Short mmCIF file of C-alpha atoms in Angstrom, two decimals:
data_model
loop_
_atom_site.label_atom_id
_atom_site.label_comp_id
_atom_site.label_asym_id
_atom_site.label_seq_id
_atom_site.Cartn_x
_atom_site.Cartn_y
_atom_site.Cartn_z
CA UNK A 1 18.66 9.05 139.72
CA UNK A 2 20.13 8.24 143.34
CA UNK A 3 23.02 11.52 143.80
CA UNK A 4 21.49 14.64 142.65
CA UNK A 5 23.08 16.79 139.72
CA UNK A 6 24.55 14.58 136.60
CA UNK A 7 28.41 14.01 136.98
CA UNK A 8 31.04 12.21 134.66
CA UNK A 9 32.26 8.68 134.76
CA UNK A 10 34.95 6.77 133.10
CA UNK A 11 34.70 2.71 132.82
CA UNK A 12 37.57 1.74 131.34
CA UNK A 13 37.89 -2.27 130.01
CA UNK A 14 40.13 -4.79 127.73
CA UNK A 15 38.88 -5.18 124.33
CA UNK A 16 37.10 -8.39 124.14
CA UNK A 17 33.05 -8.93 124.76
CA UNK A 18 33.43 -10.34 128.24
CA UNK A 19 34.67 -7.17 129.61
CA UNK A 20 32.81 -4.61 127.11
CA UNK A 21 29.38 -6.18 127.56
CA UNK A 22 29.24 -5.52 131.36
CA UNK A 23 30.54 -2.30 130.15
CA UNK A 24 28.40 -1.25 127.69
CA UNK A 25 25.44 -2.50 130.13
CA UNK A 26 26.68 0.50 132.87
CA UNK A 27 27.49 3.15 130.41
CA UNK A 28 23.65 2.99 129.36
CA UNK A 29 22.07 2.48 132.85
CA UNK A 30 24.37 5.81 134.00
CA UNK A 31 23.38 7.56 130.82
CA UNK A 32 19.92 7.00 131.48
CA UNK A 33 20.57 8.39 135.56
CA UNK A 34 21.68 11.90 133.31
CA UNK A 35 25.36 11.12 133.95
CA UNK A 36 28.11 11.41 130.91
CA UNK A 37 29.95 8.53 130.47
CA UNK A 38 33.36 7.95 128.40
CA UNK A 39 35.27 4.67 127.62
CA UNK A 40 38.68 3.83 127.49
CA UNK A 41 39.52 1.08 125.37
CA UNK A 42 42.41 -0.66 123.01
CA UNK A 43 41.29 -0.68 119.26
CA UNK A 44 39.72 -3.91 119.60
CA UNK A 45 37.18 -2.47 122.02
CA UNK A 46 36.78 0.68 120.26
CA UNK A 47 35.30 -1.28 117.14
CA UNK A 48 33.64 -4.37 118.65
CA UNK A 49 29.98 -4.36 117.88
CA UNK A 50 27.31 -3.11 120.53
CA UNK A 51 29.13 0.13 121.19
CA UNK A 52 26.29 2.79 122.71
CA UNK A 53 26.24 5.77 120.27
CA UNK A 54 26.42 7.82 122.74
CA UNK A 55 29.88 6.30 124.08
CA UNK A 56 32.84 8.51 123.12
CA UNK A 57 35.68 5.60 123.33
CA UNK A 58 39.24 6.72 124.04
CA UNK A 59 42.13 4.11 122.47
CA UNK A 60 44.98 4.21 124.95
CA UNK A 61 48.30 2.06 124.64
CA UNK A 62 48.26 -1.01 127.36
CA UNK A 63 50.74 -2.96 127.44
CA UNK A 64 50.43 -6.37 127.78
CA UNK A 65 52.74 -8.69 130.59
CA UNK A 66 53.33 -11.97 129.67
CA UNK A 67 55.72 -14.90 130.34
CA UNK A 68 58.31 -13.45 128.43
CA UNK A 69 60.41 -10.95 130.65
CA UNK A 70 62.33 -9.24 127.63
CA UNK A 71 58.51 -7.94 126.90
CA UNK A 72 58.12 -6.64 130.03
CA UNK A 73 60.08 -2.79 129.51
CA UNK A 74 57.98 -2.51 126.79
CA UNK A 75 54.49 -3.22 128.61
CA UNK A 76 55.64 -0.85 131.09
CA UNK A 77 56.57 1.61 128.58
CA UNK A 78 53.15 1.53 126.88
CA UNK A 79 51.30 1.18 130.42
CA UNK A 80 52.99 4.65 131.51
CA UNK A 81 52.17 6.48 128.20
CA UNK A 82 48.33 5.17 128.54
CA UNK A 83 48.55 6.75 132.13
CA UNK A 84 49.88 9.74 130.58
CA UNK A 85 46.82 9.95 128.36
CA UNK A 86 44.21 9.12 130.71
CA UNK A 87 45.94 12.08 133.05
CA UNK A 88 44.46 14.19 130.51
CA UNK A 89 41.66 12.91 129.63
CA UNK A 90 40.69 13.30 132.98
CA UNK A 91 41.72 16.97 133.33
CA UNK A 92 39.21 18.07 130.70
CA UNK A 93 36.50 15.09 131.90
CA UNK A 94 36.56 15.75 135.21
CA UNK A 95 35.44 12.67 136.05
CA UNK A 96 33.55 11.45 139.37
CA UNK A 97 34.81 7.79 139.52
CA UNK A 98 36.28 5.78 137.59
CA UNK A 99 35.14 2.04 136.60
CA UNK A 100 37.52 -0.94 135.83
CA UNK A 101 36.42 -3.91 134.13
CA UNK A 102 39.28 -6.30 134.04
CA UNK A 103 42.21 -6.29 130.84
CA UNK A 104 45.37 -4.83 130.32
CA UNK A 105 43.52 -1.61 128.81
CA UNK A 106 41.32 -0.93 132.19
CA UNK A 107 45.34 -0.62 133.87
CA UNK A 108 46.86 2.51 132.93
CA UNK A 109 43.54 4.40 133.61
CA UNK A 110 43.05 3.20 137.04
CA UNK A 111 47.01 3.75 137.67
CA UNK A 112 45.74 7.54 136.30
CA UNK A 113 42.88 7.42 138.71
CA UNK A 114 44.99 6.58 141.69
CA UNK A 115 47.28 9.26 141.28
CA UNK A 116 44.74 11.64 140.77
CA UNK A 117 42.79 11.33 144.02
CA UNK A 118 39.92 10.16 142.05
CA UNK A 119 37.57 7.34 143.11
CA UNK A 120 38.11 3.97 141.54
CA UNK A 121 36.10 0.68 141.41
CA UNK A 122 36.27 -2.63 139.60
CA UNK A 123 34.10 -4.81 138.48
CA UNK A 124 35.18 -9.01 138.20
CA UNK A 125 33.10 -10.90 135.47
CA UNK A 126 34.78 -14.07 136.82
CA UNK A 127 34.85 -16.66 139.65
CA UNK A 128 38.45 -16.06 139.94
CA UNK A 129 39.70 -12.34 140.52
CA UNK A 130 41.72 -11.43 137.63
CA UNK A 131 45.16 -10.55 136.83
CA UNK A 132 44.45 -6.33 136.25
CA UNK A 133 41.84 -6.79 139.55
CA UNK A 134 44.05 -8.28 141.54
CA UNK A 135 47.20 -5.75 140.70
CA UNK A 136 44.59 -3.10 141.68
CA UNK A 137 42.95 -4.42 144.57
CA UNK A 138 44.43 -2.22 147.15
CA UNK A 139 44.45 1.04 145.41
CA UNK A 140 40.88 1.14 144.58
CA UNK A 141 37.89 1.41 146.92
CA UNK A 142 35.54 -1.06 145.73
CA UNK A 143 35.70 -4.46 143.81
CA UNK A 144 32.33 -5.37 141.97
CA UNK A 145 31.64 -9.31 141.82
CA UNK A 146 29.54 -11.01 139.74
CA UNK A 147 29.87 -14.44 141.86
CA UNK A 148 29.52 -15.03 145.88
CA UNK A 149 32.63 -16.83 146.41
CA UNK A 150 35.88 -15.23 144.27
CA UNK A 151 39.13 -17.06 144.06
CA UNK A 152 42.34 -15.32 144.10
CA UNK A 153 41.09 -12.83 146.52
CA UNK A 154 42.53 -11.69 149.54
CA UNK A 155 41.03 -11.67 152.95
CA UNK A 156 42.13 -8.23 154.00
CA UNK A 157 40.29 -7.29 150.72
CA UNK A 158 36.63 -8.74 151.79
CA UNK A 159 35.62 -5.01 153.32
CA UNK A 160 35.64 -3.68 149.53
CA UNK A 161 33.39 -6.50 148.08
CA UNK A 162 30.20 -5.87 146.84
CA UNK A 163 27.81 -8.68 145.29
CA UNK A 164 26.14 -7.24 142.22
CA UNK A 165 26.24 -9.40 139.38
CA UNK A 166 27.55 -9.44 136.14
CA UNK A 167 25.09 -7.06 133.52
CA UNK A 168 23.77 -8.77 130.62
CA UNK A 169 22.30 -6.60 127.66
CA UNK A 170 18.53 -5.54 127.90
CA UNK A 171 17.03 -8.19 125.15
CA UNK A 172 18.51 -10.97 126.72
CA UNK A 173 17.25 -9.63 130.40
CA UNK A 174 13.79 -8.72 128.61
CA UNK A 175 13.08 -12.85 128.48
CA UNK A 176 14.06 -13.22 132.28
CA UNK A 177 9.89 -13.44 132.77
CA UNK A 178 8.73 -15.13 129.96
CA UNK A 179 8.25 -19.00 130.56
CA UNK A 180 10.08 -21.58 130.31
CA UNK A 181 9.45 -23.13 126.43
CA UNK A 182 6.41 -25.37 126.41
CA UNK A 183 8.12 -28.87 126.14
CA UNK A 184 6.19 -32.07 125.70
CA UNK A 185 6.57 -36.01 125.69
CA UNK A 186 7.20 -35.96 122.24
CA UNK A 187 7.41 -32.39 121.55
CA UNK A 188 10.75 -31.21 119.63
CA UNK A 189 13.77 -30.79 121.69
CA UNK A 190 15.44 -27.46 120.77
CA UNK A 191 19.10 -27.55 121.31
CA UNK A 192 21.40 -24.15 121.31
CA UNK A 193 25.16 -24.74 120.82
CA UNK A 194 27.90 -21.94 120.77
CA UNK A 195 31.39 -21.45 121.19
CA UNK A 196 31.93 -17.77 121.73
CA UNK A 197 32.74 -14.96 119.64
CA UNK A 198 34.76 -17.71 116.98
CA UNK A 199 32.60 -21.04 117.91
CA UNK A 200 34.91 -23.79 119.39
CA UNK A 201 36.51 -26.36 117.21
CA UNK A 202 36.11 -29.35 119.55
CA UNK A 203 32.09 -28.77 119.90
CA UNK A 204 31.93 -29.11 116.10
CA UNK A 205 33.50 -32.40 116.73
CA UNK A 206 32.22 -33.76 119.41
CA UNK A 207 28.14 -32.36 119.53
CA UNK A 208 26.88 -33.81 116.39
CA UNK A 209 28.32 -37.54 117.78
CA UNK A 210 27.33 -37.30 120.81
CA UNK A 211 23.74 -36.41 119.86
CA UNK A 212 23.68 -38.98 117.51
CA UNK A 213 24.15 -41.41 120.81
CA UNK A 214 21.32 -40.56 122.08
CA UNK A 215 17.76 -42.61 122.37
CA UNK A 216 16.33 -42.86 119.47
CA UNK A 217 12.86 -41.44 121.04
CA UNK A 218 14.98 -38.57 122.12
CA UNK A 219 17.25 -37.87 118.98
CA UNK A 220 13.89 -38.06 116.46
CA UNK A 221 12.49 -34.84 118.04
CA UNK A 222 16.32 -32.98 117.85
CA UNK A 223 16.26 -29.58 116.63
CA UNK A 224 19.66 -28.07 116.40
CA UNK A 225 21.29 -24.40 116.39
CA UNK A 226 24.45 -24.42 116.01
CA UNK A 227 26.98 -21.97 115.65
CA UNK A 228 30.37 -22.73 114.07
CA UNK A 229 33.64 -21.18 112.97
CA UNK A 230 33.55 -21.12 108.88
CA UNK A 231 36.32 -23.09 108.32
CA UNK A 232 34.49 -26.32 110.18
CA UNK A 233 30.83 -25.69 108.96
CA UNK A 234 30.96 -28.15 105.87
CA UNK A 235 32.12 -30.71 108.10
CA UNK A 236 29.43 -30.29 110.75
CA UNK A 237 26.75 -29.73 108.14
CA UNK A 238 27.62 -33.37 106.62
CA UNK A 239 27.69 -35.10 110.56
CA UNK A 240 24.52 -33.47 111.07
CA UNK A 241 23.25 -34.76 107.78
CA UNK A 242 24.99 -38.50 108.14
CA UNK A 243 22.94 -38.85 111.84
CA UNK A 244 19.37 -37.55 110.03
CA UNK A 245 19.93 -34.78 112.10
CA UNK A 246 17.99 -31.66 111.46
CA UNK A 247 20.65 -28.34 112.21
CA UNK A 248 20.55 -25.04 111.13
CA UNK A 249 24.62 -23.83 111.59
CA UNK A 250 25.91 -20.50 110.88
CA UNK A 251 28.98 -18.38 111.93
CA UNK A 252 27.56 -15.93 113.34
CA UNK A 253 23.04 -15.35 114.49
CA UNK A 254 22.55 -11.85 115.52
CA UNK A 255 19.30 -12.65 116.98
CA UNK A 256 21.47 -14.91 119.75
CA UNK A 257 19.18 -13.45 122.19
CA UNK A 258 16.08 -14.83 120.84
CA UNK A 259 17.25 -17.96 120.08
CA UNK A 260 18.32 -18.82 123.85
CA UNK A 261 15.02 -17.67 124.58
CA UNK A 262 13.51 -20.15 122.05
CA UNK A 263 16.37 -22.58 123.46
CA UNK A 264 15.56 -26.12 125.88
CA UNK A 265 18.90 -26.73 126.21
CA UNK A 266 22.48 -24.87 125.84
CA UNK A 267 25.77 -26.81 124.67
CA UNK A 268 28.94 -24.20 125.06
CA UNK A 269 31.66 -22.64 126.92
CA UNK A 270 31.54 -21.18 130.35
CA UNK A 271 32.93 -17.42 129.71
CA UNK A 272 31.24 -15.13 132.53
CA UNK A 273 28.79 -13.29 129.76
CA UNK A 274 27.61 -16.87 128.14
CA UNK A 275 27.03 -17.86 132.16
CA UNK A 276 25.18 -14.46 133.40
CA UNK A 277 23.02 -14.92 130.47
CA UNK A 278 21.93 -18.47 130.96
CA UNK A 279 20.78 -17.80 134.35
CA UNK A 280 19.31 -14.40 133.63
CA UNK A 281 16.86 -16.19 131.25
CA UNK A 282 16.97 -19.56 133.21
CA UNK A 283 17.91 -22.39 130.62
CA UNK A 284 19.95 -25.47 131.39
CA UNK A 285 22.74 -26.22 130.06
CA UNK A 286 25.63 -28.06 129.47
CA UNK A 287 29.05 -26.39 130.05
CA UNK A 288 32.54 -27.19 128.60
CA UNK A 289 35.22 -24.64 130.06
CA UNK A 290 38.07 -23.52 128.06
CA UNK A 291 40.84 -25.37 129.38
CA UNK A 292 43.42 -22.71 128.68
CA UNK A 293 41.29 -20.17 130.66
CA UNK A 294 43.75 -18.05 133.31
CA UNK A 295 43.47 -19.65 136.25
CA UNK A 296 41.10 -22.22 135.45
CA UNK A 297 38.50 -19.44 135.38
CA UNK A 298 35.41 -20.97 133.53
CA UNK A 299 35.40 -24.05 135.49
CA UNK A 300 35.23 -21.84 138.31
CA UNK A 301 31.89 -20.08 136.76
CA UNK A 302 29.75 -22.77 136.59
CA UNK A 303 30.29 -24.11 140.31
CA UNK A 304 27.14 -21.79 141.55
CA UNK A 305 24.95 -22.94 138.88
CA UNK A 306 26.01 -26.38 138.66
CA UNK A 307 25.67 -27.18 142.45
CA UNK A 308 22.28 -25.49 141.93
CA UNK A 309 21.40 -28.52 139.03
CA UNK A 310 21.01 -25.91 136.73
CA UNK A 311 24.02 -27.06 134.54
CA UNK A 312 26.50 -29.87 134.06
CA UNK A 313 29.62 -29.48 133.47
CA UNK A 314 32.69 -31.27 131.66
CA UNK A 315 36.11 -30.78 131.75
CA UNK A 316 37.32 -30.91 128.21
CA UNK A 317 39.41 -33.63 128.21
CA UNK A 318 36.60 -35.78 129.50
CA UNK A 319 34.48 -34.57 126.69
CA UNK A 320 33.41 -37.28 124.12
CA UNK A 321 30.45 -38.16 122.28
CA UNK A 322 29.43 -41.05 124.92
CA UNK A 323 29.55 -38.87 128.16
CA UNK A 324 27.57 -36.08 126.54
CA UNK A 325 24.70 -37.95 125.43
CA UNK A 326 25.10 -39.41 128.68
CA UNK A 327 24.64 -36.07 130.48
CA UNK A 328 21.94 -34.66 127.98
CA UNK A 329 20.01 -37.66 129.04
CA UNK A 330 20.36 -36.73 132.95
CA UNK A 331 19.20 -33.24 132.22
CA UNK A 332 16.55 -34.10 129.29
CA UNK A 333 15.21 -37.44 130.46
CA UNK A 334 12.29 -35.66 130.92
CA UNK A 335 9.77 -32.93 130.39
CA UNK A 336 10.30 -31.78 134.11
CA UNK A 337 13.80 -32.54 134.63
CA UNK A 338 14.21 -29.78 132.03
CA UNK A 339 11.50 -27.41 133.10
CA UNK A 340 13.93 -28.41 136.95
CA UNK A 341 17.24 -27.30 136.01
CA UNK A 342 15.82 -24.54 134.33
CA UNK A 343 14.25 -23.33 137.45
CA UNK A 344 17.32 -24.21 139.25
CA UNK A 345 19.80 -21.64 136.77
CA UNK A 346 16.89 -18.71 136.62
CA UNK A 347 17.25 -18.97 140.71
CA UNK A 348 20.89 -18.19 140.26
CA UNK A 349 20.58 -15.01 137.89
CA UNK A 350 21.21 -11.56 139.50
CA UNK A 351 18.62 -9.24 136.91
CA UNK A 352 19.58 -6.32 139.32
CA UNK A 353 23.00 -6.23 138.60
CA UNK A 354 23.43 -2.99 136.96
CA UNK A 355 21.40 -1.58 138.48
CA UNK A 356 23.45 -2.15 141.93
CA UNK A 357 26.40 -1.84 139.83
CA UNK A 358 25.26 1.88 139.21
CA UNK A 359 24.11 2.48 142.77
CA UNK A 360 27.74 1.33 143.53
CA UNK A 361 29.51 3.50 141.40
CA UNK A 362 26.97 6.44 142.23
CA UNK A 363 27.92 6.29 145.97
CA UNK A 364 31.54 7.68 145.24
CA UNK A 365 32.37 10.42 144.00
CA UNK A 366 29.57 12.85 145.29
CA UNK A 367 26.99 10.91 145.99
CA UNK A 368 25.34 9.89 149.37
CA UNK A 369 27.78 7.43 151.10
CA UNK A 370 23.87 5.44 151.80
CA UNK A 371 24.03 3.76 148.23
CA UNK A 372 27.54 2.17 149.33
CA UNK A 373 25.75 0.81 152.00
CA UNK A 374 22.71 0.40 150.44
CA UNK A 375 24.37 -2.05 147.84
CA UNK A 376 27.48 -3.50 150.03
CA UNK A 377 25.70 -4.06 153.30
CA UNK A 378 26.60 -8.41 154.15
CA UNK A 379 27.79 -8.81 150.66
CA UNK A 380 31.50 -9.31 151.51
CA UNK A 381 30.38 -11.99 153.25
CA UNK A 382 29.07 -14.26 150.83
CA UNK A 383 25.21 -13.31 150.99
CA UNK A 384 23.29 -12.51 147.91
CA UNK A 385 23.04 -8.78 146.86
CA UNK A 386 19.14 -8.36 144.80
CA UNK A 387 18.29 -12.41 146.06
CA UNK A 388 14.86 -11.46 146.81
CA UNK A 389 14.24 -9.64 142.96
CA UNK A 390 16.47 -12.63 141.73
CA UNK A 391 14.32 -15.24 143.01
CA UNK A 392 11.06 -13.42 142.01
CA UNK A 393 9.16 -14.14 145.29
CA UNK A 394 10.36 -18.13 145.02
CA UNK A 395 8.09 -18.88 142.00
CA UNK A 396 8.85 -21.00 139.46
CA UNK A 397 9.27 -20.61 135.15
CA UNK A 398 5.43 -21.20 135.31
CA UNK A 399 4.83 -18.35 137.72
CA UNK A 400 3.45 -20.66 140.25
CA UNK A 401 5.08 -20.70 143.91
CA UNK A 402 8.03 -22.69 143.88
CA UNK A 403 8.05 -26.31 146.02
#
């Protein structure tokens, strides 16, 4: 443990997996320092699977701000009571800092934390600061990134950035040394398609087609995972079956983790947990952003690991059968071009991040003002926090020195 006696934190984030998982992956590191950790939540995040048992999670009223300004009193209304609430939560908590991780219900608690003198920091999932992040950018003293370049942030803001990473839970980081799946000439060609939380309509449609379009050298030794939403599955299960196509689909695998280890090749969205996890295990893939992401924010997390060839990615409307098998074939033409872009998204994954992310939020609050440095020193200027962990002494899937 880096500051001495155990203290109290608060991380407070929306209620969807993007923000809890990064969450979740903090509240456990910070446990395991001897710290107490609460969460403050909306109901969705209070009953999401993955919860630590050890979590207390406190539902607070956020309002939400959209396009519609007749909605706004009542956001604001809901946004002060949540303040209210968090005011006393953090009488009897006492907390040290306080940790935002993007969504309306992170707001009112770092409003709280601001007006109670107490340390705040948030963390960005995304390529593109969010809407929360970038209300709260100059009230808090630290912004968190997961990427090196973040869009919708402002210069005078660059002295608060710290590259750490976005946290990915322990069984997926477990893999991040194991080797690349043994792949041969003819060897089957596991392929790992998902869609998020709910699966994605127009992957149902499109992957089976496109795969079908492939080689027929290359589309014999298919092995498909795919998961789907319920209401397509019969559909998919029948294209699968019409191309002589063997595919296991479900809704939902809990053993995701395993099965992106077992994984050549990933087919899915670009959401900042789906990406993190990718390159934390190193497995190529190919990327179709959500088009109606704010701010075009998926596109904008795959440019690292694209430009590194670790992934190729396609804007949705571009997205037909024809230019995916095209694409598979660029990445999967062979053994090695694989086993490459592989190699090239494991070189992009941060494994340290909560780790730093804890050293970060460690260094307020009590705590020697050397972790700040420690963790922030050059990173506001673009250079990789943990590169020398990330790129595991430059050697490659196979453990051998990289070219």
């Amino acid at each position: 443990m880096t500051g001495g006696a155990n203290r109290h934190y608060v991380l407070a984030a929306g209620g969807t997996g993007g923000h809890l998982i990064p969450a979740f992956a903090l509240a456990t590191e910070l446990e395991r320092r001897g710290h107490h950790v609460a969460l403050i939540t909306d109901r969705r995040g209070a009953e999401i699977p993955g919860k630590p048992s050890f979590l207390p999670a406190h539902v607070l009223p956020a309002g939400r701000f959209g396009k519609n300004p007749l909605r706004w009193p009542g956001g604001l209304r809901a946004v002060l009571e949540g303040r209210k609430m968090a005011l006393r939560l953090f009488d009897s908590f006492e907390p040290s800092a306080v940790v935002g991780f993007g969504g309306y219900p992170a707001l009112p608690a770092l409003l709280a934390a601001t007006s109670a003198g107490i340390p705040s920091i948030v963390h960005e999932q995304n390529a593109v600061l969010g809407r929360v992040n970038r209300l709260l950018a100059d009230r808090v003293q630290a912004i968190a990134t997961a990427y090196p370049e973040i869009a919708r942030l402002k210069p005078k803001h660059a002295g608060k950035v710290h590259l750490v990473g976005n946290p990915v839970r322990a069984e997926v980081l477990s893999l991040r040394d194991e080797e690349f799946p043994p792949l041969a000439e003819d060897g089957l060609l596991k392929v790992l398609v998902t869609g998020g939380s709910q699966g994605a309509r127009v992957l149902s449609e499109i992957v089976p087609d496109g795969l079908a379009m492939l080689p027929p050298a290359l589309r014999q030794r298919l092995q498909v995972t795919q998961q789907c939403r319920p209401e397509d599955i019969d559909a998919v299960r029948e294209r699968y079956r019409s191309h002589d196509i063997p595919a296991e689909l479900g809704t939902y695998f809990e053993n995701m983790a395993a099965r992106l280890g077992d994984a050549h090749l990933f087919i899915g969205r670009a959401g900042a947990s789906t990406i993190a996890e990718l390159t934390a295990v190193g497995r190529p893939a190919i990327l179709v952003p959500l088009p109606i992401a704010t701010d075009d924010h998926q596109a904008a997390n795959t440019r690292e690991v694209a430009k590194a060839g670790g992934a190729r990615m396609i804007r949705q409307e571009k997205f037909a059968p024809k230019e995916l098998a095209k694409q598979i074939q660029v990445l999967a033409q062979h053994p090695q071009a694989l086993a490459n872009a592989a190699h090239a998204a494991w070189n992009c994954g941060r494994p340290d991040a909560v780790k730093d992310l804890a050293d970060l939020v460690e260094g307020f609050g009590g705590a020697e003002m050397m972790d700040v440095i420690r963790v922030g020193a050059n990173t506001a200027r673009g250079t990789t926090q943990g590169a020398p962990a990330a790129q595991g002494a430059a050697r490659d899937k196979a453990g051998k020195p990289a070219a």
